[in-house]
Short mmCIF file of C-alpha atoms in Angstrom, two decimals:
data_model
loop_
_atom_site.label_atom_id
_atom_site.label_comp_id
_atom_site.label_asym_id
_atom_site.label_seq_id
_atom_site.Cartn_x
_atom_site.Cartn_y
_atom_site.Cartn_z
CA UNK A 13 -12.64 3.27 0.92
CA UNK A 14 -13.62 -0.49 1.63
CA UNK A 15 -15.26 -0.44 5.15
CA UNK A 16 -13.10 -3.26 7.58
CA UNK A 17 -14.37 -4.85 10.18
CA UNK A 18 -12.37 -4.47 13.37
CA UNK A 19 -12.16 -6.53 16.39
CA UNK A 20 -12.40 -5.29 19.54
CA UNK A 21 -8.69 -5.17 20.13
CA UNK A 22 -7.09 -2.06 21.73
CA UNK A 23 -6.22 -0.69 18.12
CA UNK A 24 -9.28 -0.44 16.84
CA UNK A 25 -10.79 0.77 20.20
CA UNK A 26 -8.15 3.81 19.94
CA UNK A 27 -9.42 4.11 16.43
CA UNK A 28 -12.65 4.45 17.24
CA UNK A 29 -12.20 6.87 19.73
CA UNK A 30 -9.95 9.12 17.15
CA UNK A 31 -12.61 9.17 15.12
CA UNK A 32 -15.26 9.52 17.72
CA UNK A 33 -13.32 13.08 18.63
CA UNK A 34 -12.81 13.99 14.97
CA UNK A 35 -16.92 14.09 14.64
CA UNK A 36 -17.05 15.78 17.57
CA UNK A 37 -14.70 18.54 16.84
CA UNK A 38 -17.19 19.61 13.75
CA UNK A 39 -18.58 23.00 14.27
CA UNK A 40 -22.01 24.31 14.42
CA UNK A 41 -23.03 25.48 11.14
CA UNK A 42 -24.91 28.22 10.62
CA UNK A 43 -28.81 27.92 10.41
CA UNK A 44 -30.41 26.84 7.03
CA UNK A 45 -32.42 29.56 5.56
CA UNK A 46 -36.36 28.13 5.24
CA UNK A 47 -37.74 27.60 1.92
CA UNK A 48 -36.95 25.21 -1.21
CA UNK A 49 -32.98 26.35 -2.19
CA UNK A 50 -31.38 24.88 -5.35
CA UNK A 51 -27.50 26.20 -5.32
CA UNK A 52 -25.56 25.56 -8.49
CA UNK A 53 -21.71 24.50 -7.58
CA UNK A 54 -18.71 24.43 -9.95
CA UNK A 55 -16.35 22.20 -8.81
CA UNK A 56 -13.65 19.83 -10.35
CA UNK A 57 -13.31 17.64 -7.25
CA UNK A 58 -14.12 14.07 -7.95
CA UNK A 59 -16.73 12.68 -6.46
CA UNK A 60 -18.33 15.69 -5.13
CA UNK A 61 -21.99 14.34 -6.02
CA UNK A 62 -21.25 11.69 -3.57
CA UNK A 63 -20.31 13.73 -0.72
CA UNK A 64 -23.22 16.22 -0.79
CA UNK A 65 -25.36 13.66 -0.82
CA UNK A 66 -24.40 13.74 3.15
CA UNK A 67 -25.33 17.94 3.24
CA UNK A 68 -28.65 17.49 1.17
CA UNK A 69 -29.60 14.71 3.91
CA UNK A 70 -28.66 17.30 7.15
CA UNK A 71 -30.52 20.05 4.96
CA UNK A 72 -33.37 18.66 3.01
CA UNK A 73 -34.98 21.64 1.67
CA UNK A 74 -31.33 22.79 0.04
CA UNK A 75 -30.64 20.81 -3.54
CA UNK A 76 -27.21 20.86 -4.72
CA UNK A 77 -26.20 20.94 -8.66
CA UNK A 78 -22.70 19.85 -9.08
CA UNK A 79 -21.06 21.17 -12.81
CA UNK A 80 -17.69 19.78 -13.01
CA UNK A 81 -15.75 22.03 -15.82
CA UNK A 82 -12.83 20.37 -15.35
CA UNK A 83 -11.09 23.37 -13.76
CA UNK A 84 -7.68 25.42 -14.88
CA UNK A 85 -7.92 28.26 -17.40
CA UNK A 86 -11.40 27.18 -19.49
CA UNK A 87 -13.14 26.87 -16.64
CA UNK A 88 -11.27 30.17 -15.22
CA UNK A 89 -12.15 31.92 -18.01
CA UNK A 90 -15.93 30.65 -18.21
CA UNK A 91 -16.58 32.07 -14.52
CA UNK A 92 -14.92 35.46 -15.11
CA UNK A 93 -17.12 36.17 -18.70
CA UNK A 94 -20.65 35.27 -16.34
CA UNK A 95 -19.01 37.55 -13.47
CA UNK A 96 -18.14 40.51 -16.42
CA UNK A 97 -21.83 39.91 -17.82
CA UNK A 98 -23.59 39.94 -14.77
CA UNK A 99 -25.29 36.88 -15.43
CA UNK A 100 -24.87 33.08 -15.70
CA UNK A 101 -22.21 32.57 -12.99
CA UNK A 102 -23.02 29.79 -10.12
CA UNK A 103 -23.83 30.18 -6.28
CA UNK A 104 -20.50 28.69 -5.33
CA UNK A 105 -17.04 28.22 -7.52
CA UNK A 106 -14.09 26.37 -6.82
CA UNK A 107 -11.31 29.09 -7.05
CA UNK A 108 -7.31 28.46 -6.25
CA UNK A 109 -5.37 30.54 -4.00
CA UNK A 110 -3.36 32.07 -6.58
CA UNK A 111 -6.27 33.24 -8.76
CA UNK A 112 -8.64 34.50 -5.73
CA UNK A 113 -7.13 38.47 -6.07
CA UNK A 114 -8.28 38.48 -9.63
CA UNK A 115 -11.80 37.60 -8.74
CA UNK A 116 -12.11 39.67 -5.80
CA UNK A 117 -10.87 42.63 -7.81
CA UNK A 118 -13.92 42.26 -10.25
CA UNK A 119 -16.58 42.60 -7.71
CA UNK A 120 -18.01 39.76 -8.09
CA UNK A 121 -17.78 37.60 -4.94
CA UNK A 122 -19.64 38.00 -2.14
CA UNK A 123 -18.02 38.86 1.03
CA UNK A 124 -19.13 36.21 3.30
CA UNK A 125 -17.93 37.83 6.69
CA UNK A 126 -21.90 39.10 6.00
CA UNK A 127 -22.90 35.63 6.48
CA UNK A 128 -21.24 34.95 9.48
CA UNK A 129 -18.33 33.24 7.83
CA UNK A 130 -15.79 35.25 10.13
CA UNK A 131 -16.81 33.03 13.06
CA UNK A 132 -14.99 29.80 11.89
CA UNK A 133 -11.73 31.66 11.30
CA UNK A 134 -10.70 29.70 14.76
CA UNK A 135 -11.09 25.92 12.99
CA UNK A 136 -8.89 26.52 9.89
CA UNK A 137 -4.93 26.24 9.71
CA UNK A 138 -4.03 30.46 10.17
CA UNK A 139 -1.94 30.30 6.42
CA UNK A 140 -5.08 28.96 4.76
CA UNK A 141 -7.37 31.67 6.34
CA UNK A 142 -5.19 34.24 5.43
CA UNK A 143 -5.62 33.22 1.65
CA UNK A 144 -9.34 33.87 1.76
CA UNK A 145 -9.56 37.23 4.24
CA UNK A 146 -5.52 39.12 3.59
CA UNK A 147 -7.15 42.27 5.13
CA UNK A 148 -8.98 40.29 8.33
CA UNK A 149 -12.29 41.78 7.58
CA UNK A 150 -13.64 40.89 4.44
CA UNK A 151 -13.58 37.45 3.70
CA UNK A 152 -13.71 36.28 -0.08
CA UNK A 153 -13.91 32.60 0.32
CA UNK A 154 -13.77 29.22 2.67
CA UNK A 155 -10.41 27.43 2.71
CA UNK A 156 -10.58 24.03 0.72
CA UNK A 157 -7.78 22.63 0.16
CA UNK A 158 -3.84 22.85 0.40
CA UNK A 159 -0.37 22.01 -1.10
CA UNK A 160 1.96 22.09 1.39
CA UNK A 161 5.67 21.42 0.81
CA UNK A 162 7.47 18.43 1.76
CA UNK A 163 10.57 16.07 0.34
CA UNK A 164 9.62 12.71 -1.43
CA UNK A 165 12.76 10.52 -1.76
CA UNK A 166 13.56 6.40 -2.95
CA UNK A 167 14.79 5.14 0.22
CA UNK A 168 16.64 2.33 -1.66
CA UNK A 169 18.56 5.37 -3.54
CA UNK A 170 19.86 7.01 -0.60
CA UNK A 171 21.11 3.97 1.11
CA UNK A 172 22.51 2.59 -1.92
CA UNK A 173 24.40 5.44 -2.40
CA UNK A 174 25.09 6.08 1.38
CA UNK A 175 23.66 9.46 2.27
CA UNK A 176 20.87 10.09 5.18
CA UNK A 177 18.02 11.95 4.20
CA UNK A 178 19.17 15.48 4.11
CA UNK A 179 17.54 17.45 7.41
CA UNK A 180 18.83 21.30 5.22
CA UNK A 181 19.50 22.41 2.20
CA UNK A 182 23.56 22.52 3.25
CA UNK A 183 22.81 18.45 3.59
CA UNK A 184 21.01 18.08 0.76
CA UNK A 185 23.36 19.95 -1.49
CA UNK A 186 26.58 17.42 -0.25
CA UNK A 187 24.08 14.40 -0.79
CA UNK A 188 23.41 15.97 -4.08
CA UNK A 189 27.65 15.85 -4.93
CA UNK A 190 27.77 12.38 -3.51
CA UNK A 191 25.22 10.94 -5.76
CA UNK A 192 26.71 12.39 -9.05
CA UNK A 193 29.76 11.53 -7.93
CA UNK A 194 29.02 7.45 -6.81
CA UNK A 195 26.44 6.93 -9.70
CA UNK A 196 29.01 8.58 -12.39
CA UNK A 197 25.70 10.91 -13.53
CA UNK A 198 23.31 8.52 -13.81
CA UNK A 199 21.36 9.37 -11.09
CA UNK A 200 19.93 13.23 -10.11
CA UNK A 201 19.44 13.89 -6.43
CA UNK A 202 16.34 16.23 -7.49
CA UNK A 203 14.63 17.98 -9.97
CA UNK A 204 13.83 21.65 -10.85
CA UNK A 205 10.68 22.39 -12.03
CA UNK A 206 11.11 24.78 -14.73
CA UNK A 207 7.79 25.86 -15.88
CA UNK A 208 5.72 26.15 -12.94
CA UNK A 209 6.16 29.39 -10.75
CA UNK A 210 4.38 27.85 -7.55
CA UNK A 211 6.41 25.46 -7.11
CA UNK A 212 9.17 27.63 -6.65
CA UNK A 213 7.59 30.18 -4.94
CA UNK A 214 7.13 27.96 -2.36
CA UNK A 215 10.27 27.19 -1.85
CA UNK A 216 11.13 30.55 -1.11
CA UNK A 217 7.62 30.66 0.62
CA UNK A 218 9.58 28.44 3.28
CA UNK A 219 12.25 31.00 3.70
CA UNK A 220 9.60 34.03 4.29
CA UNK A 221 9.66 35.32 0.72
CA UNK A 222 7.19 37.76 -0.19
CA UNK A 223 6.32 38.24 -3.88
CA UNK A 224 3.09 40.56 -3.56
CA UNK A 225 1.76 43.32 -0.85
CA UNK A 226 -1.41 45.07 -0.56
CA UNK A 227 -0.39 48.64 -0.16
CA UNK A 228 -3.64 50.69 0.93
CA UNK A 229 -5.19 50.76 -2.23
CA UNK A 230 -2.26 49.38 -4.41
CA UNK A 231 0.35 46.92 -4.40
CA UNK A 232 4.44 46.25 -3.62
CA UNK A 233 5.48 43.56 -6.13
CA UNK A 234 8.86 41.65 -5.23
CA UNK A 235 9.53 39.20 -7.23
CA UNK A 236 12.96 39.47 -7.00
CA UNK A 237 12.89 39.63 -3.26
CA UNK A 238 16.33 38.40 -0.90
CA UNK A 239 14.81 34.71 -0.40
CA UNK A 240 14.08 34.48 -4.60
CA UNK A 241 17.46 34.70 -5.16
CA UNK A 242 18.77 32.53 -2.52
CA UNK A 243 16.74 29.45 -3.94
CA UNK A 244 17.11 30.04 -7.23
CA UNK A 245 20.94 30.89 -7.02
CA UNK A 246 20.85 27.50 -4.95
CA UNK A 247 19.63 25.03 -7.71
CA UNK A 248 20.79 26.70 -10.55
CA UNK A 249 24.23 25.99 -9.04
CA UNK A 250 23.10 22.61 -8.54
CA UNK A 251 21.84 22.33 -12.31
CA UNK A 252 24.57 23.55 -13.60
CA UNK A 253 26.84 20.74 -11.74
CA UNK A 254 24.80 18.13 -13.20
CA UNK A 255 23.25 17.43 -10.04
CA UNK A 256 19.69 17.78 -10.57
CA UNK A 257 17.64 17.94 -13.41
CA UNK A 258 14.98 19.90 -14.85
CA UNK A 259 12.49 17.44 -16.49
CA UNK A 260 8.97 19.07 -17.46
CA UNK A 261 6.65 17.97 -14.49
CA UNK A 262 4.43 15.51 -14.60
CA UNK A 263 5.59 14.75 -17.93
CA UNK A 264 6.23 10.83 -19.15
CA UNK A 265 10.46 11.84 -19.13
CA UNK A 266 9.69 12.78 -15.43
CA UNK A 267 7.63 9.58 -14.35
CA UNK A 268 10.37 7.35 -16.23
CA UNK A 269 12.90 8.87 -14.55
CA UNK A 270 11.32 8.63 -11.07
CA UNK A 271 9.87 4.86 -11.63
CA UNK A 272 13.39 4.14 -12.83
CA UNK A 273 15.88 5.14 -10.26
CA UNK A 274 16.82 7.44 -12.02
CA UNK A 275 15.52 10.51 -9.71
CA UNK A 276 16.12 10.23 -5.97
CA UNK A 277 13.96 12.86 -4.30
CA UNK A 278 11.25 16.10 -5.12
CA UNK A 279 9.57 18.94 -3.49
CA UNK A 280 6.38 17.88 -3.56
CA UNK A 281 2.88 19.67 -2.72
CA UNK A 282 0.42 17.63 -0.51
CA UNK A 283 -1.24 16.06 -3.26
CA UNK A 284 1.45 15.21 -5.01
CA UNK A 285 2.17 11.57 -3.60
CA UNK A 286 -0.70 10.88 -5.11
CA UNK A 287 0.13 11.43 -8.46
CA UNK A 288 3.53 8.88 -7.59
CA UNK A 289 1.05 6.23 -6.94
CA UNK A 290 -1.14 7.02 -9.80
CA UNK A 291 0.89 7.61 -12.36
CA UNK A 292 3.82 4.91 -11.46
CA UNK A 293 1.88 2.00 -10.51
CA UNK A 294 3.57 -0.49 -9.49
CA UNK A 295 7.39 0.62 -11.17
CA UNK A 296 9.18 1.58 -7.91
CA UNK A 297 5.87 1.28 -5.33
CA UNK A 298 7.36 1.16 -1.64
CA UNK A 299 10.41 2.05 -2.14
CA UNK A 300 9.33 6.16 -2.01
CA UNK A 301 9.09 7.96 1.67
CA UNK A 302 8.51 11.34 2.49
CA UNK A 303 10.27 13.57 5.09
CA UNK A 304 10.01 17.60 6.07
CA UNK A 305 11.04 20.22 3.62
CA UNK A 306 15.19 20.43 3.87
CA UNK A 307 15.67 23.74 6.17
CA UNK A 308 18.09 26.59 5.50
CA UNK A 309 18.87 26.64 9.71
CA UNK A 310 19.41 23.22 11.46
CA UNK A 311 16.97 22.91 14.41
CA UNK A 312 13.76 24.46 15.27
CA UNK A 313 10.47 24.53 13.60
CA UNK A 314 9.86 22.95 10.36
CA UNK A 315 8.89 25.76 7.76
CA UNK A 316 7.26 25.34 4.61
CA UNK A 317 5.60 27.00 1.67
CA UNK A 318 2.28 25.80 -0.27
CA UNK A 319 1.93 24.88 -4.10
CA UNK A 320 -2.05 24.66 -4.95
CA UNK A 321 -4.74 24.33 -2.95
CA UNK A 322 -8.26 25.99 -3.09
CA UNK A 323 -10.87 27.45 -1.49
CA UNK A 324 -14.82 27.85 -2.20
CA UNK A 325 -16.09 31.58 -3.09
CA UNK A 326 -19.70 32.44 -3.41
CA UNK A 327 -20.56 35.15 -6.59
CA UNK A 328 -22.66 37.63 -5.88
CA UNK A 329 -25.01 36.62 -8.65
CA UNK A 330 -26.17 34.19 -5.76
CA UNK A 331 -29.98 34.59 -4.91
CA UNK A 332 -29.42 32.55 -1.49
CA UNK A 333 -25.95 33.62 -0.64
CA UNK A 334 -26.73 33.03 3.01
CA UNK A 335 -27.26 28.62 2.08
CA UNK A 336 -24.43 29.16 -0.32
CA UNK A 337 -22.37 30.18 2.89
CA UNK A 338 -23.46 27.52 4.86
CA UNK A 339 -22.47 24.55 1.87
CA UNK A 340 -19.33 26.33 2.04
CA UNK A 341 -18.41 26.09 5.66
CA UNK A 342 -20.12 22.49 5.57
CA UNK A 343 -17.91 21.47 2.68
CA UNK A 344 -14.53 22.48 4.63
CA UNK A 345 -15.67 21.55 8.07
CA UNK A 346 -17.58 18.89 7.87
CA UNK A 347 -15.48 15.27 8.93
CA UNK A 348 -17.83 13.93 6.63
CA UNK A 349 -16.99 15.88 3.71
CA UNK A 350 -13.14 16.53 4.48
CA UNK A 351 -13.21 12.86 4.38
CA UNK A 352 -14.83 11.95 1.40
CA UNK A 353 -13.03 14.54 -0.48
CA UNK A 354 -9.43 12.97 0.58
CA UNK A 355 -10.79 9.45 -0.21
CA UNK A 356 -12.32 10.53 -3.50
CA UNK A 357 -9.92 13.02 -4.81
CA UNK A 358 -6.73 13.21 -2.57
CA UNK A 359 -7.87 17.18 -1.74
CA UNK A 360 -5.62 17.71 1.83
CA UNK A 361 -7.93 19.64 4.29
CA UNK A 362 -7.33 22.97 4.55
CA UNK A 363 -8.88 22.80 8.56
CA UNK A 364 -7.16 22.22 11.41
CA UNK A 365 -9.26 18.82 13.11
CA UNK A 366 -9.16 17.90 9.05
CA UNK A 367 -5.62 17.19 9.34
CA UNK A 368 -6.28 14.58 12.44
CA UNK A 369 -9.16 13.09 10.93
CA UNK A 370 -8.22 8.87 11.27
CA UNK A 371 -8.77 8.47 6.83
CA UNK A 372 -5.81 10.40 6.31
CA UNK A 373 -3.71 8.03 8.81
CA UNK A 374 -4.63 5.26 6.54
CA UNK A 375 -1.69 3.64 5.89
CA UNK A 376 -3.05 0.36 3.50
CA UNK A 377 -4.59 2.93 0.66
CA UNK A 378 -2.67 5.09 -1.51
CA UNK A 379 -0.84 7.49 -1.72
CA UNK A 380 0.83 5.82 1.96
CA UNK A 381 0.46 2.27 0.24
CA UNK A 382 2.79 3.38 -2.64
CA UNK A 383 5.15 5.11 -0.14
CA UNK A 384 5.84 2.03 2.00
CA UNK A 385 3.17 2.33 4.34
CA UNK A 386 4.41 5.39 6.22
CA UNK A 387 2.04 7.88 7.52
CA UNK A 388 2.62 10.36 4.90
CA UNK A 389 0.36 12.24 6.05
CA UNK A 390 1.20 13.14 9.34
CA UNK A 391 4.48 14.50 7.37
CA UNK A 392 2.46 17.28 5.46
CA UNK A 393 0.44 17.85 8.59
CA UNK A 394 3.68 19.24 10.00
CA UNK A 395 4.17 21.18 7.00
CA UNK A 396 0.86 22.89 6.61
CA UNK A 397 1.24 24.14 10.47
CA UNK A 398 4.85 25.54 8.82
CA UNK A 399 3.76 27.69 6.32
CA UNK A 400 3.98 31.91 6.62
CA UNK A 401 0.96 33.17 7.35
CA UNK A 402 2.12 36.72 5.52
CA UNK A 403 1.97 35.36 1.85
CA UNK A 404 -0.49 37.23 -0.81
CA UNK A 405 -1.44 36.79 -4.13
CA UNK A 406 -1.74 39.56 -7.07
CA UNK A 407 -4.70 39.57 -9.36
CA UNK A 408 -2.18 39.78 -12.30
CA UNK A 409 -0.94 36.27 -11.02
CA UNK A 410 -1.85 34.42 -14.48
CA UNK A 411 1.00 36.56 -16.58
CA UNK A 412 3.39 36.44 -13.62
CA UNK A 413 2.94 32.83 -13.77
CA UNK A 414 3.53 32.38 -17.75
CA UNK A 415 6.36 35.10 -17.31
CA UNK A 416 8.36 32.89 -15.26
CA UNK A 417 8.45 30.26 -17.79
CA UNK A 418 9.95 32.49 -19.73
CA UNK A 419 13.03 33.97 -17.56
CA UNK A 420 14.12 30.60 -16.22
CA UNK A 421 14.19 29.22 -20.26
CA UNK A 422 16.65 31.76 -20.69
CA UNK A 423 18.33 31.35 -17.20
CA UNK A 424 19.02 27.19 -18.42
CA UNK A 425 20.24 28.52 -21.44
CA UNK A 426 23.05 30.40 -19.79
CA UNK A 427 21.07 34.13 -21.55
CA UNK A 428 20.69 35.40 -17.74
CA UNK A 429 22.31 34.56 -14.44
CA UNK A 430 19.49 33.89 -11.69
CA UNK A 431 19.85 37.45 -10.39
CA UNK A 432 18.81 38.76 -13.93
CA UNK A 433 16.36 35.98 -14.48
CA UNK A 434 14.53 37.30 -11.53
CA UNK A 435 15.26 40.83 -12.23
CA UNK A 436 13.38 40.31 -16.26
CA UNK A 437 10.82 38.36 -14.56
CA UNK A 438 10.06 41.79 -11.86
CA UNK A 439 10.39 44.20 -14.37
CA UNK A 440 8.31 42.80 -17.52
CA UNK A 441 5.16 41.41 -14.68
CA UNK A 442 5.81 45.40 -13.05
CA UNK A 443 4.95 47.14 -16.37
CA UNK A 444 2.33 43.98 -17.15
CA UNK A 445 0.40 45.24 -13.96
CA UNK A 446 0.56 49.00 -14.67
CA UNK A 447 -0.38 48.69 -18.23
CA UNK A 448 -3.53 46.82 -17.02
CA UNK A 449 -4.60 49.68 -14.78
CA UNK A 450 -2.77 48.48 -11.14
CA UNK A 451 -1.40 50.89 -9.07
CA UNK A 452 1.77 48.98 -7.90
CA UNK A 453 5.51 49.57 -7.41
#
């Protein structure tokens, strides 16, 4: 970001002093080990060769070597081969939630709980921490980043049309009728993402669904679970009234639509305003807002689920794990680096002073530019301190993921109701997991 010089009014002085107490509130890291230390980092965040420019000053005799592979499934599939051959793989990885059970079931991450990393438990959001350390012992990596769940929406739609922005799903549902109805079609009050199971997982994330259980030394997979087939029996009945539609995200159909006024509100992930302002320019630019995640109860705490997000894992190839550790908890901690990592790549902070820090209150840069110059972020704040902490991942995630792609195809086409949809989707990821050698029911 451009630095600005401020005057000495009592804005900026209030500014100042945010940011003054978001410095102070970083941690104290652990002790650098002594000696030369060269750590090899695979990361996809941009600009990360900026930012540890910062932790290389603080800890001179520690180099870091930033390989950017891009991330998703190559990169995925590059780190699990060097973990399988014992050789090749780096100090630190960038790893998602989602896919953190299938490298902790190889063996090949270090538990960091040896390196002290259980201390800092206290600065990070309680969800995120529970991603990295389900059992509250061993702890398999340091929260990153997060996706939680919120409601993007054209303000000019809804007043145009006449509806307030819907505060529960019972709301958003009449809004949804009204639309159709006082547009003739032409406009869809939302839009169901078809192919991407986090997204709605997360929506039933927010009612306290649970898809996956450790179970001693097995697992309870419910994929079909009470709050599954309450959302998806929810917008199906919605799709099937023509009030929402189910364009492929992030696709040029679904940007159209959106930049058009054609689509008047999303469930979007933290960093997905972003990808509005990015990817729409200036078709539609301040006339998007965001609000909390429609509830199923009126009053009382928001709740939310998470779509994405990542944390940092160190492999157990690592001949310094102990400096790897530290990077780690520097990385995620750090006001420096939480910082420079929103500025440079959008990542929302997975820590809880990260989440006050004075860049993400920005309102003159994008993504709160693009959405009229509301704090956007302070919406997604609230979200993040919403989500269930008692959400787990399976290390069979990957085919449960491309399985769901599959049901819902054949839940559009009218081949399953949701129920069965959901019920396929249990039992053909169920005999996926015992074929591969999981003991689960």
């Amino acid at each position: 970001m451009k630095k600005v010089m401020l005057s000495l009014s009592a804005l900026s002085i209030s500014t100042l002093l945010l940011a003054g107490s978001a410095l102070a509130a970083d941690p104290a890291f652990p002790k650098a080990p002594s000696g030369n230390i060269t750590l090899e980092v695979w990361s996809w965040v941009p600009g990360l060769d900026k930012t540890v420019a910062s932790f290389e000053k603080a800890y001179p005799n520690i180099k870091i070597k930033i390989l950017n592979l891009g991330g998703g499934p190559a990169t995925y599939t590059k780190l699990q081969t060097a973990i399988k051959a014992g050789a090749g793989a780096p100090d630190v990885a960038q790893v998602e939630y989602g896919f953190l059970p299938a490298f902790a079931d190889t063996g090949g991450l270090a538990d960091l709980s040896k390196y002290g990393a259980g201390d800092y438990e206290e600065y990070f959001v309680p969800w995120t921490w529970g991603q990295v350390s389900p059992d509250g012992k061993a702890v398999y990596a340091i929260p990153q980043d997060t996706g939680p769940f919120a409601m993007v929406y054209r303000n000019d739609i809804l007043k145009k049309y006449g509806v307030a922005v819907p505060k529960t799903w019972d709301e958003y549902a009449k809004a949804a009728a009204t639309v159709k109805t006082k547009s003739k079609g032409t406009v869809k009050f939302g839009n169901f993402y078809s192919t991407f199971a986090p997204w709605f997982m997360a929506l039933a994330w927010a009612d306290g669904g649970q898809f996956f259980k450790r179970d001693g030394d097995g697992w309870i997979q419910n994929l079909n679970n009470a709050s599954a087939k309450k959302v998806l029996n929810y917008w199906n009945g919605m799709i099937r009234r023509g009030e929402v539609g189910t364009l492929a995200g992030f696709s040029a159909d679904y940007w159209n639509a959106a930049g058009a006024g054609k689509l008047a509100t999303n469930m979007e992930a933290a960093w997905g305003p972003g990808g509005y302002a990015g990817s729409l320019g200036t078709k539609s630019a301040g006339m998007w807002r965001a609000a909390p995640l429609p509830q199923w109860t009126a009053g009382g705490s928001i709740k939310s689920g998470n779509w994405g997000g990542s944390s940092n894992v160190v492999t157990t190839q690592s001949k310094n794990p102990q400096a790897a550790t530290l990077f780690a908890l520097w990385l995620n901690l750090s006001s420096t680096a939480i910082t420079a990592d929103w500025n440079n790549g959008g990542l929302f902070p997975a820590s809880d002073a990260g989440l006050a820090l004075p860049a993400l209150a920005v309102t003159s840069k994008n993504p709160s530019k693009f959405f009229g110059g509301q704090n956007i972020s302070a919406v997604y704040a609230q979200a993040s301190r919403g989500v269930n902490v008692n959400f787990e991942w399976a290390p069979w995630f990957p085919f449960v993921n491309d399985n769901y792609t599959k049901q819902i195809d054949r839940m559009l086409k009218g081949q399953l109701t949701p129920d069965q949809a959901l019920d396929a989707w249990q039992a053909e990821s169920l005999a996926y997991a015992k074929q591969n050698g999981f003991t689960v029911k």
